[in-house]
Coordinates of C-alpha atoms in Angstrom, one line a residue:
X177 CA 161.4 168.9 141.1
X178 CA 158.0 168.9 142.7
X179 CA 157.4 170.0 146.2
X180 CA 155.9 167.6 148.8
X181 CA 152.7 169.6 148.6
X182 CA 152.5 169.2 144.9
X183 CA 153.2 165.5 145.1
X184 CA 150.4 165.1 147.6
X185 CA 148.0 167.0 145.3
X186 CA 149.1 164.7 142.4
X187 CA 148.5 161.6 144.4
X188 CA 144.8 162.7 145.0
X189 CA 144.2 163.0 141.2
X190 CA 142.1 160.2 139.5
X191 CA 143.9 160.0 136.1
X192 CA 141.7 158.5 133.5
X193 CA 143.2 156.4 130.7
X194 CA 141.8 154.2 127.9
X195 CA 142.2 150.5 128.0
X196 CA 143.8 148.9 124.9
X197 CA 141.1 147.6 122.5
X198 CA 141.1 143.9 121.8
X199 CA 138.9 141.9 119.8
X200 CA 137.8 141.0 116.3
X201 CA 137.7 144.5 115.0
X202 CA 140.6 146.1 117.0
X203 CA 142.3 148.7 114.8
X204 CA 140.2 148.2 111.8
X205 CA 138.1 151.3 111.9
X206 CA 138.9 154.5 110.0
X207 CA 139.6 157.6 111.9
X208 CA 137.0 160.3 111.4
X209 CA 139.9 162.8 111.2
X210 CA 142.0 163.2 108.1
X211 CA 145.7 163.2 109.0
X212 CA 148.9 163.2 107.1
X213 CA 151.4 160.3 107.2
X214 CA 154.2 160.5 109.7
X215 CA 156.5 159.4 107.0
X216 CA 157.2 161.6 104.0
X217 CA 158.6 161.1 100.6
X218 CA 160.3 164.5 99.7
X219 CA 160.3 168.1 100.0
X220 CA 159.2 170.8 97.7
X221 CA 159.1 174.7 98.0
X222 CA 156.1 176.3 99.5
X223 CA 153.5 177.8 97.1
X224 CA 151.0 180.4 98.1
X225 CA 147.8 178.6 99.1
X226 CA 149.6 175.5 100.4
X227 CA 148.3 174.1 103.8
X228 CA 150.5 175.5 106.5
X229 CA 150.2 172.3 108.5
X230 CA 152.4 170.6 105.9
X231 CA 155.3 173.1 106.2
X232 CA 158.4 171.5 107.6
X233 CA 159.6 174.0 110.2
X234 CA 162.9 172.3 110.9
X235 CA 163.8 172.4 107.2
X236 CA 162.8 176.1 107.3
X237 CA 165.2 176.6 110.2
X238 CA 168.0 175.0 108.3
X239 CA 167.4 176.4 104.8
X240 CA 165.6 179.8 105.7
X241 CA 162.9 178.9 103.0
X242 CA 159.5 177.3 103.6
X243 CA 159.5 173.7 102.5
X244 CA 156.5 171.4 102.3
X245 CA 156.5 167.7 103.2
X246 CA 155.2 165.5 100.5

């Protein structure tokens, strides 16, 4: 839990947030960053040279082998 002094400090912070976008083009612009889909189709074994960001670390913990998300 936070102490009263910490709560007082937090109350003085001005937290910035983004307002939801509304209008004709809301959500229709492409992101400048490439990203992988949060849903995946299958796994395959890791091959040297594969992107480490695609490794499924939970599958590695279960199987003790590096597995890639497809």
